[in-house]
Short mmCIF file of C-alpha atoms in Angstrom, two decimals:
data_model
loop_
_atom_site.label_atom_id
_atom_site.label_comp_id
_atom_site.label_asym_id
_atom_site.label_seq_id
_atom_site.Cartn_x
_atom_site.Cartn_y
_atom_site.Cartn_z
CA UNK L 470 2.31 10.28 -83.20
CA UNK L 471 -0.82 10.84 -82.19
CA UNK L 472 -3.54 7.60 -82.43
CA UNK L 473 -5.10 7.24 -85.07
CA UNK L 474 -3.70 9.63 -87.26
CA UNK L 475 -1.91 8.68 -90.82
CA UNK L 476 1.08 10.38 -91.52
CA UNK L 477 2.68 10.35 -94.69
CA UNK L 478 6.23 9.79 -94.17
CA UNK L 479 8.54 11.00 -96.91
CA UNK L 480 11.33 9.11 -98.69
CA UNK L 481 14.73 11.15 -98.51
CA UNK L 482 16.03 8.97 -101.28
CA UNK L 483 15.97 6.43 -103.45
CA UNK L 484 18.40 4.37 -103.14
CA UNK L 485 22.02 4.73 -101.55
CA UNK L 486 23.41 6.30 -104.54
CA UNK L 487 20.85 9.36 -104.22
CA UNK L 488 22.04 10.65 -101.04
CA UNK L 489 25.02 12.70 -100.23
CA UNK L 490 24.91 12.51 -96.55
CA UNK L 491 25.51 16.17 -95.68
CA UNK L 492 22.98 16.45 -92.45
CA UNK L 493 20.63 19.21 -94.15
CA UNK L 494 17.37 16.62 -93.59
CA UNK L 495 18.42 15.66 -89.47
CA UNK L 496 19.62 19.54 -89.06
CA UNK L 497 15.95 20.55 -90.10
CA UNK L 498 13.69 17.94 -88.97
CA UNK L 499 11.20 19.85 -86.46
CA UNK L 500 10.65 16.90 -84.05
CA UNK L 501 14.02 15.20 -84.32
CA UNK L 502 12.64 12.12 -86.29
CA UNK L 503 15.97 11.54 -88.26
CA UNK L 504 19.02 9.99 -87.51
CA UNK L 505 22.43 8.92 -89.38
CA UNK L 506 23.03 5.11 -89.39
CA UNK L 507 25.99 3.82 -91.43
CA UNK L 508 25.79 1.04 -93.87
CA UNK L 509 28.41 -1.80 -93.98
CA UNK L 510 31.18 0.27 -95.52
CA UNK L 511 30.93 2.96 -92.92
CA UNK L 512 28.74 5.50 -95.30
CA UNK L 513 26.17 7.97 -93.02
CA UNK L 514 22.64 7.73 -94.23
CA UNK L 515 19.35 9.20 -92.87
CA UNK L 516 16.65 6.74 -90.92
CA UNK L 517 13.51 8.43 -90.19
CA UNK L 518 11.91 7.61 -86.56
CA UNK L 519 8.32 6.87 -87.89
CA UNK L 520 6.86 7.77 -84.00
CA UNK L 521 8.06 10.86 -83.95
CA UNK L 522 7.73 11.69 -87.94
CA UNK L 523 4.73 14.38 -88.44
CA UNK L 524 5.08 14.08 -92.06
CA UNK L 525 5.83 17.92 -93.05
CA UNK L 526 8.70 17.16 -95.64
CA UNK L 527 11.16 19.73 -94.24
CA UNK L 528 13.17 16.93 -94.53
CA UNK L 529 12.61 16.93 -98.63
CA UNK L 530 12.17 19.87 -99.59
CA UNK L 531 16.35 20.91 -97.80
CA UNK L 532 17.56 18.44 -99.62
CA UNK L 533 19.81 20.67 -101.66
CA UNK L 534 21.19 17.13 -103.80
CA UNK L 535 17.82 16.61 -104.95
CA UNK L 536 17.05 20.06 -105.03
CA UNK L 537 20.03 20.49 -107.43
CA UNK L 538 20.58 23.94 -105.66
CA UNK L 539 24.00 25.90 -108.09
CA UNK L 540 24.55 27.88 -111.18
CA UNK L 541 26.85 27.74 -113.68
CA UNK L 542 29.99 29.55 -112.92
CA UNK L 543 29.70 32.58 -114.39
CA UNK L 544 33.60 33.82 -114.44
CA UNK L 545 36.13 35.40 -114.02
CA UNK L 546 38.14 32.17 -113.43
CA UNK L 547 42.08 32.64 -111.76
CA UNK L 548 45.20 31.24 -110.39
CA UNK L 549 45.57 32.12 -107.14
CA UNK L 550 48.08 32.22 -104.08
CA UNK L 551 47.78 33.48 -100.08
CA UNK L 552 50.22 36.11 -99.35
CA UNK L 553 51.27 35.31 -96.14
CA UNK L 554 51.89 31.94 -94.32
CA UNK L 555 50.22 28.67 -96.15
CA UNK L 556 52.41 26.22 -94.89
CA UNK L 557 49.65 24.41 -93.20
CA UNK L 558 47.88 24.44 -96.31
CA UNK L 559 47.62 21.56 -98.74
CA UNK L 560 47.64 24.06 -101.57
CA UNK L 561 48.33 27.66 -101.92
CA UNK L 562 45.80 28.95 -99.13
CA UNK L 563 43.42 30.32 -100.46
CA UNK L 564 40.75 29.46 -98.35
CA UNK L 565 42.79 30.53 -94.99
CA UNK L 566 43.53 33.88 -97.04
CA UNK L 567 39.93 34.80 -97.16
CA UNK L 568 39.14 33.11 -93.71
CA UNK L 569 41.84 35.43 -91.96
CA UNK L 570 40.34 38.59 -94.04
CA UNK L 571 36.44 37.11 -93.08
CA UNK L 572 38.02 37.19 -89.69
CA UNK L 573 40.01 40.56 -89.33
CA UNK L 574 36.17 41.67 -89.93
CA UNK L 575 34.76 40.29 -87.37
CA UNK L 576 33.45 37.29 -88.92
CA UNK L 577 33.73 33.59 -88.46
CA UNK L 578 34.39 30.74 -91.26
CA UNK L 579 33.30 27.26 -90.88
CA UNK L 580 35.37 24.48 -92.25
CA UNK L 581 36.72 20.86 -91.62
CA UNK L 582 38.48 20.16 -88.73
CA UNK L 583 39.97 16.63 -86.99
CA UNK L 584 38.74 15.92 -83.83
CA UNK L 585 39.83 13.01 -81.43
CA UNK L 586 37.35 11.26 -79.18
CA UNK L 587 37.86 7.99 -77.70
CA UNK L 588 36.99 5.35 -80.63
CA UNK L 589 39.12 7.25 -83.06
CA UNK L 590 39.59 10.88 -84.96
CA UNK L 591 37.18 12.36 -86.91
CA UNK L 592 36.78 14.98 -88.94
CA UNK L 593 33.73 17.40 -88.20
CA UNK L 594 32.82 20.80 -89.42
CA UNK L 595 33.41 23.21 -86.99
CA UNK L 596 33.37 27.64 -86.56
CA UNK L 597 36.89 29.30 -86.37
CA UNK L 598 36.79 32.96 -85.30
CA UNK L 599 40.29 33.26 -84.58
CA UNK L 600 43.78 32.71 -86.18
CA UNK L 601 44.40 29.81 -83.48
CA UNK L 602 41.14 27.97 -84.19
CA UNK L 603 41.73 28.74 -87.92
CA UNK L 604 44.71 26.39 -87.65
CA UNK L 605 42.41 23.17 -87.66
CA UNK L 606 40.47 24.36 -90.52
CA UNK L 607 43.38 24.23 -92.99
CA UNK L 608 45.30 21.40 -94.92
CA UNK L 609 42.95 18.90 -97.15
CA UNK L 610 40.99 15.99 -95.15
CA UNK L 611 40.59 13.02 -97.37
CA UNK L 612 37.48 11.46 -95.83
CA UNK L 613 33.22 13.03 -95.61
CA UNK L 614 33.02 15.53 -92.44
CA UNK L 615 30.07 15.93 -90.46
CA UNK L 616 28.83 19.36 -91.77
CA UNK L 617 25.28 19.06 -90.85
CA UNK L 618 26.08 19.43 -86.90
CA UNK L 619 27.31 23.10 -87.98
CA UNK L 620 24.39 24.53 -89.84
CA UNK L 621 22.42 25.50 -86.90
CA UNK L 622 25.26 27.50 -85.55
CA UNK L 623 26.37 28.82 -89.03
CA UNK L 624 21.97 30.43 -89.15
CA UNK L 625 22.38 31.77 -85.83
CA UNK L 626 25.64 33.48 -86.68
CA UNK L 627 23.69 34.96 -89.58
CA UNK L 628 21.02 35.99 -87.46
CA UNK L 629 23.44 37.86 -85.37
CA UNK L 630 24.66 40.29 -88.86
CA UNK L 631 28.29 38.39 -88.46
CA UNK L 632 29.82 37.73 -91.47
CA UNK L 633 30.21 33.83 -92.41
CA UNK L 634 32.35 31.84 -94.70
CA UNK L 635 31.44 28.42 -95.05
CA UNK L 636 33.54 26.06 -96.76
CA UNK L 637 33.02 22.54 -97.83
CA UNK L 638 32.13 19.88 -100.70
CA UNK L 639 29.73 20.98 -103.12
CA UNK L 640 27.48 18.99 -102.22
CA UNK L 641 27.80 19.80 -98.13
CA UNK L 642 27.53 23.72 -99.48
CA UNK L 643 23.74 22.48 -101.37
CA UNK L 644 23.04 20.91 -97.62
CA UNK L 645 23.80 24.42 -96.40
CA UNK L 646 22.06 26.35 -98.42
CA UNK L 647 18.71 23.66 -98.52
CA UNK L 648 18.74 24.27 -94.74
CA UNK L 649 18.65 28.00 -94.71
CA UNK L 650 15.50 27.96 -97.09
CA UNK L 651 14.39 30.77 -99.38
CA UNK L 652 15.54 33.59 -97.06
CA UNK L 653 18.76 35.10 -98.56
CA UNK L 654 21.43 36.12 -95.93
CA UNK L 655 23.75 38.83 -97.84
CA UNK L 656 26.38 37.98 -95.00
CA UNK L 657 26.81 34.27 -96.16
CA UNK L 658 30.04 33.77 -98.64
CA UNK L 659 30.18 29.98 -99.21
CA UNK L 660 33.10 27.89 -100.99
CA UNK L 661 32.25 24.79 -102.83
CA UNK L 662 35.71 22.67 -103.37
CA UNK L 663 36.93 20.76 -106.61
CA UNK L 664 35.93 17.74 -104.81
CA UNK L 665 37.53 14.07 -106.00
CA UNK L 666 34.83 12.21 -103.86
CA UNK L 667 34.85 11.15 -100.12
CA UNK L 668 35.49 7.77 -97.93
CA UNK L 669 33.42 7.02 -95.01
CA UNK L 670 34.68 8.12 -91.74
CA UNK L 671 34.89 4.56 -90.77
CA UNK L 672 37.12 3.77 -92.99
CA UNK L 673 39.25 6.58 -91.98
CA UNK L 674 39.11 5.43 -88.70
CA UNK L 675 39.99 1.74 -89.24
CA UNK L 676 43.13 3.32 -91.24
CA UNK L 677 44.30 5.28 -88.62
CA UNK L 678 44.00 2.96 -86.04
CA UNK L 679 45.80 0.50 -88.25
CA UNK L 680 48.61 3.20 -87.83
CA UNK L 681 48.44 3.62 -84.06
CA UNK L 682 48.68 -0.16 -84.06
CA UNK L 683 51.98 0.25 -86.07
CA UNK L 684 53.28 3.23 -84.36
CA UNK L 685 51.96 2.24 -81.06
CA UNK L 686 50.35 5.41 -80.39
CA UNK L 687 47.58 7.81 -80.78
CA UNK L 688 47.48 9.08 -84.15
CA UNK L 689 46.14 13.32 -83.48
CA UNK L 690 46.90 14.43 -87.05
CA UNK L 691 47.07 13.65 -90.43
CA UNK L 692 47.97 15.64 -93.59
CA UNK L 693 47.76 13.97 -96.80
CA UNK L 694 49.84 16.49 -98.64
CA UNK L 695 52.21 18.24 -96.24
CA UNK L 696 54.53 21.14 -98.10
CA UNK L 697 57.90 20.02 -96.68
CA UNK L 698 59.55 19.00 -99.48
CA UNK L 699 56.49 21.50 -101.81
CA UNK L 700 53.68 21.42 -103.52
CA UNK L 701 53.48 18.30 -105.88
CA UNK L 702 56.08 16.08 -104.05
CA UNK L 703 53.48 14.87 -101.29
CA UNK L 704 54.41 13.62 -98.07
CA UNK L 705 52.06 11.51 -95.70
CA UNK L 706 52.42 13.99 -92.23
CA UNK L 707 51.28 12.06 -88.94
CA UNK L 708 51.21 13.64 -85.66
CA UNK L 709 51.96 11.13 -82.85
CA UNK L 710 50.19 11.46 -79.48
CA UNK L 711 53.91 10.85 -77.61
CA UNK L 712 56.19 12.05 -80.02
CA UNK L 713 56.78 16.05 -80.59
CA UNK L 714 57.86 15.65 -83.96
CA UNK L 715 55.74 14.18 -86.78
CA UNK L 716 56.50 11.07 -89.27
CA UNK L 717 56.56 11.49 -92.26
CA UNK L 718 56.11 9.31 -95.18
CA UNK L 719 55.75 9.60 -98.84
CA UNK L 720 51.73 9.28 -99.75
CA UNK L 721 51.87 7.08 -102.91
CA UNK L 722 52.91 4.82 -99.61
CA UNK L 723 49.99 5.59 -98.19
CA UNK L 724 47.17 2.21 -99.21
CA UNK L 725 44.60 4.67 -97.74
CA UNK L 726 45.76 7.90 -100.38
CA UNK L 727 46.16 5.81 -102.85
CA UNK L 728 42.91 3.55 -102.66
CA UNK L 729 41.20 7.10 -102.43
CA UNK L 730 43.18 8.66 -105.99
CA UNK L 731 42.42 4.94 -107.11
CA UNK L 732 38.33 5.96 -107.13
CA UNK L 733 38.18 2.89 -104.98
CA UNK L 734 36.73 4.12 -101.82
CA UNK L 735 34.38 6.76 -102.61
CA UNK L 736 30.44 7.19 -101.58
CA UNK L 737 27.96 5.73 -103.88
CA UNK L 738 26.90 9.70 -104.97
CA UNK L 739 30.42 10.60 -105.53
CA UNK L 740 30.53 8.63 -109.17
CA UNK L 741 27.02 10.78 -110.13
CA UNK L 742 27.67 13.96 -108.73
CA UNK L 743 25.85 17.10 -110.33
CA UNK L 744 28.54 19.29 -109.31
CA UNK L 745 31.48 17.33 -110.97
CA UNK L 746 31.85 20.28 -113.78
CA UNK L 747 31.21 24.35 -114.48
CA UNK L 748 27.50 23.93 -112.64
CA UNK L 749 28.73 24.68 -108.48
CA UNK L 750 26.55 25.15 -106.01
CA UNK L 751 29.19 27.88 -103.94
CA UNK L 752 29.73 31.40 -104.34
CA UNK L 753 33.27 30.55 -105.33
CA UNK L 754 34.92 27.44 -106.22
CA UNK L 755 38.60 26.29 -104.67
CA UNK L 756 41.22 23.45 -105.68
CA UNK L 757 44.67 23.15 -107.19
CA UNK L 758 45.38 24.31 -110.02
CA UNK L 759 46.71 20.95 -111.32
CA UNK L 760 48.69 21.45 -114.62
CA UNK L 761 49.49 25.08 -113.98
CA UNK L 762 52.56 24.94 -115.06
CA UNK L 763 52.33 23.45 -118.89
CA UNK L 764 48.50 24.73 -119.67
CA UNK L 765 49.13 28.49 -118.40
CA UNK L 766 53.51 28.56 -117.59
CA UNK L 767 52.40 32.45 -118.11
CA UNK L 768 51.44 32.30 -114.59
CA UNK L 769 54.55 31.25 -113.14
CA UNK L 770 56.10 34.29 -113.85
CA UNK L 771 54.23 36.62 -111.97
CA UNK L 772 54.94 37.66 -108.90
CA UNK L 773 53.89 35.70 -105.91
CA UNK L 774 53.70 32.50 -107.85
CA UNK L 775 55.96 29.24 -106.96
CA UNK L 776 55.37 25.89 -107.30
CA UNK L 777 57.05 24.60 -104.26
CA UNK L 778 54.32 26.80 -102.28
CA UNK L 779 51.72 25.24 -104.69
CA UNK L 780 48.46 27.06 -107.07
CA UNK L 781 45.52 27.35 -105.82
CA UNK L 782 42.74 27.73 -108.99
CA UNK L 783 39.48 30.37 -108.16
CA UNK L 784 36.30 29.77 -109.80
CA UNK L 785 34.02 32.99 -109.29
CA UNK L 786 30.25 31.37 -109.54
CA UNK L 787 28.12 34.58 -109.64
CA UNK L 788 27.83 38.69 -108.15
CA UNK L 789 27.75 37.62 -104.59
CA UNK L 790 31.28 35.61 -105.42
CA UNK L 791 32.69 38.67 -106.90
CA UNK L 792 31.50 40.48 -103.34
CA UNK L 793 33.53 38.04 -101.85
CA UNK L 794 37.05 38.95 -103.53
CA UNK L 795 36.35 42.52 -103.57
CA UNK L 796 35.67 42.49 -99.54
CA UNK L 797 37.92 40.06 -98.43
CA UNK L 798 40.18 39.17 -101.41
CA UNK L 799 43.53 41.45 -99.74
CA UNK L 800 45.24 38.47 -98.49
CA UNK L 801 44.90 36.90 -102.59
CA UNK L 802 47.43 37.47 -105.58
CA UNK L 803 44.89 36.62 -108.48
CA UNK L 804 46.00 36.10 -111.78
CA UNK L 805 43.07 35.65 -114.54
CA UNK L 806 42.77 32.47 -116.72
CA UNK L 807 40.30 30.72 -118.38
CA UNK L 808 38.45 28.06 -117.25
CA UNK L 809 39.26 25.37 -119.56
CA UNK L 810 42.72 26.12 -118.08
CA UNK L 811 42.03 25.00 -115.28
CA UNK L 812 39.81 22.12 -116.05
CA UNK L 813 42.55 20.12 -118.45
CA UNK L 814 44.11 19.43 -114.86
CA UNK L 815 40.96 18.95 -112.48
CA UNK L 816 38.81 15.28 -114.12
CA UNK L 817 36.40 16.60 -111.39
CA UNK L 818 35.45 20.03 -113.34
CA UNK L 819 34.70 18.10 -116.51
CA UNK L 820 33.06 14.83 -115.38
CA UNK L 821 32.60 13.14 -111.74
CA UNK L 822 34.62 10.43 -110.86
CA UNK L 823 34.47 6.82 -112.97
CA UNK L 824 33.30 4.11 -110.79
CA UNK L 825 36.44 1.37 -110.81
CA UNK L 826 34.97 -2.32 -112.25
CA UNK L 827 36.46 -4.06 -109.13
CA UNK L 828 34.97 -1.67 -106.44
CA UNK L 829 32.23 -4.02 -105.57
CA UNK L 830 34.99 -6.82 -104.69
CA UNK L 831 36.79 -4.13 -103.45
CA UNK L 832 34.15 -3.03 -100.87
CA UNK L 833 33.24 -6.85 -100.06
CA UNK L 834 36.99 -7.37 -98.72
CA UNK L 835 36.60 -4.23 -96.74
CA UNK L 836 32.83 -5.61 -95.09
CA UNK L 837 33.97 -8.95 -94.60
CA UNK L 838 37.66 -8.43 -93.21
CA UNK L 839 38.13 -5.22 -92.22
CA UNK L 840 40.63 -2.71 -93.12
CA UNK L 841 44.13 -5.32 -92.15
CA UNK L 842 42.11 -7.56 -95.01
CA UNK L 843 41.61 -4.71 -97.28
CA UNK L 844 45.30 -3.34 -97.23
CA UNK L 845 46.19 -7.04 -98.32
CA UNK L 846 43.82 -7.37 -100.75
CA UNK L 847 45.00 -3.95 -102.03
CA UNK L 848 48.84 -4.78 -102.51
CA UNK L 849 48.22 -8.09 -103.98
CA UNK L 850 45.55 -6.99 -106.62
CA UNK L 851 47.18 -3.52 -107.10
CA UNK L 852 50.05 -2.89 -105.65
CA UNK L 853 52.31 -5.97 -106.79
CA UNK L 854 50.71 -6.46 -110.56
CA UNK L 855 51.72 -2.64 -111.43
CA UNK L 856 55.55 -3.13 -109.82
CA UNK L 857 55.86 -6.28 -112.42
CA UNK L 858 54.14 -4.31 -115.14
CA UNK L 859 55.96 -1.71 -114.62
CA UNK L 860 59.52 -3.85 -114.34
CA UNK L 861 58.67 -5.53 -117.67
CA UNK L 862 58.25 -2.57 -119.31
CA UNK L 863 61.92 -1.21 -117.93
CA UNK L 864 63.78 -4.85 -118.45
CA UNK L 865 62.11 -4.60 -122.02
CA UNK L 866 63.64 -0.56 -122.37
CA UNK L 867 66.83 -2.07 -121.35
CA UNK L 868 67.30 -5.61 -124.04
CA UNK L 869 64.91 -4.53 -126.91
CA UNK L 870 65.42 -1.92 -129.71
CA UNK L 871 63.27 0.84 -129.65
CA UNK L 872 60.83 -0.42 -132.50
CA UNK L 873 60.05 -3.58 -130.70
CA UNK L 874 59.45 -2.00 -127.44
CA UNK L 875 57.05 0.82 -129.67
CA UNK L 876 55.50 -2.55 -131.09
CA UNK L 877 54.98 -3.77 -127.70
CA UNK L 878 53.46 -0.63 -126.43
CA UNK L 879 50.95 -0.83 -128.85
CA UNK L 880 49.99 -4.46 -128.35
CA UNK L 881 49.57 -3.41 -124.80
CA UNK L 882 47.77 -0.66 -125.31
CA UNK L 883 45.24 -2.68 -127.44
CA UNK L 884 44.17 -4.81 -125.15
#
């Protein structure tokens, strides 16, 4: 910074709760002035380098968070399913469908992928131009990528005519799309996901290293929801460094899946989130089609459809989304709904998530002992008082007549 000279260096946020951490501000800064630090509970946030800061605000004005950068989806809404192989998938692939069509074209698609280095795996966006590198992009990743890294390649891929498919949080898409700036790039299709929230990587990483500890080996995979028994009966896949064939475990015996569907564990912006309902920042919106099966059982007659291979739901968010089924939708069996159908089974299309009234002791435990101390904490404030709840109500089923145990209910339910 030159002497003398007052610069006027911009705030990115306002407090912890403001910022998303998807990378748009660091991808963009001219003079690399910003960094990612992470707080105590592992959460990425920006940290401007006042030397090198020239005070131009690229930083504020990508911000696609603050920017609020989305529509409301405009329709038509579906059910959808892959046609060919989604066994990899945690759903009914439709992502990979339309990657492997992007693909066939002689496009790329950009998604999350793991990636091991030597203090753990982490998940990073990365650029998959091939059915093999596709393969890392599929199955859910319960934990905030790095997407920011990405958007510099995903421009320059633009810049070359290719087509691209990006594919992340709602929020990481608003990054995306902040970064690029006003110029419109007709051969972008981006994805915004019904998104529950996300961990830190950290905490990911002290998870999985808890694991290798138990396992005594390098942990190279995870899948939260493998298919192997089908969609809705979720198994916990791990890939072992030294063993060819994965463990498997069921995920509600997971503390890491379940402090995660417990709200318990997500960043600070998850509980606020602008996208948590019909306004999306993506050209189309993917998730499961939780539900499916009681709020439209129509659709499990058509052809194609199966719950074991799971539902995938399609949100089409405006013309350029409608591009994007009509070029690259082959791989697709669509079936149309409404979107209330879909949103009686997704909390995250009507409201974002509710912050949990113990998270704060929740997060100290996790600061102050790590993630052994947390995974105690966790079974003896959750984990034990719902197996006694939950055997009081059956020993009460078992010895009491049905009107006392309705009575019961009720004096539960009141308090």
């Amino acid at each position: 910074m030159p002497s003398g000279k007052k610069v006027d260096i911009p705030i990115l946020f306002n407090g912890t709760d403001d910022c998303c951490g998807c990378g748009s501000c660091a991808a963009a800064c001219p003079k690399g002035a910003i960094s990612f630090y992470e707080d105590g509970n592992g959460f990425a946030f920006p940290r401007i380098d006042e030397t090198l800061c020239i005070g131009c605000h690229v930083c504020v004005r990508v911000c696609g968070l603050h920017q609020k950068l989305g529509r409301e989806t405009e329709g038509p809404w579906y059910a959808a399913a892959g046609k060919g192989d989604v066994s990899r998938s945690a759903s009914a692939g439709a992502f990979v469908s339309l990657a492997r069509e992007v693909i066939d074209q002689m496009g790329v698609a950009f998604g999350a992928a793991y990636e091991v280095r030597e203090d753990g795996l982490h998940v990073v966006h990365r650029m998959a131009d091939d059915e093999d590198s596709l393969v890392a992009l599929q199955n859910s990743k319960y934990v905030q990528s790095d997407a920011g890294i990405c958007f510099p390649e995903v421009r320059e891929q633009l810049r070359s005519g290719r087509p691209v498919l990006f594919c992340g949080t709602p929020c990481q898409v608003a990054g995306l799309r902040g970064y690029l700036g006003k110029k419109v790039y007709p051969n972008l299709y981006t994805v915004d996901l019904v998104c529950h929230g996300v961990p830190s990587q950290r905490m990911f990483r002290d998870w999985v290293t808890h694991l290798e500890r138990k396992y005594s080996s390098r942990i190279t995979d995870v899948r939260f929801r493998s298919k192997r028994d089908g969609w809705g009966h979720s198994l916990l896949l791990l890939q072992l460094d030294d063993h060819e064939e994965p463990v498997y475990t069921p995920s509600d015996g997971s503390d890491y899946y379940q402090m995660f569907l417990g709200l318990e564990t997500l960043r600070d912006s998850c509980y606020i989130c602008p996208y948590a309902g019909s306004f999306r920042s993506g050209d189309l919106t993917l998730g499961d089609f939780w539900g499916v099966e009681t709020n439209r059982p129509d659709v499990m007659e058509q052809e194609g459809f199966d719950l074991k291979r799971g539902v995938s739901c399609l949100l089409v968010n405006n013309d350029h989304g409608r591009e994007v089924l009509e070029r690259f939708g082959d791989g697709l069996r669509l079936y149309e709904v409404a979107f209330d159908d879909i949103a009686k089974g997704n909390d995250q299309l009507r409201h974002p998530s509710v912050i949990p009234s113990d998270r704060n002791a929740f997060l100290k435990v996790y600061r102050d002992e790590g993630w052994d101390g947390l995974a105690k904490w966790w079974h003896w404030h959750q984990v034990v008082p719902r197996k006694i709840k939950t055997g009081i109500k059956n020993a009460t089923k078992a010895v009491l007549p049905k009107s006392a145990v309705q009575c019961i209910k009720r004096m539960m339910g009141s308090q």
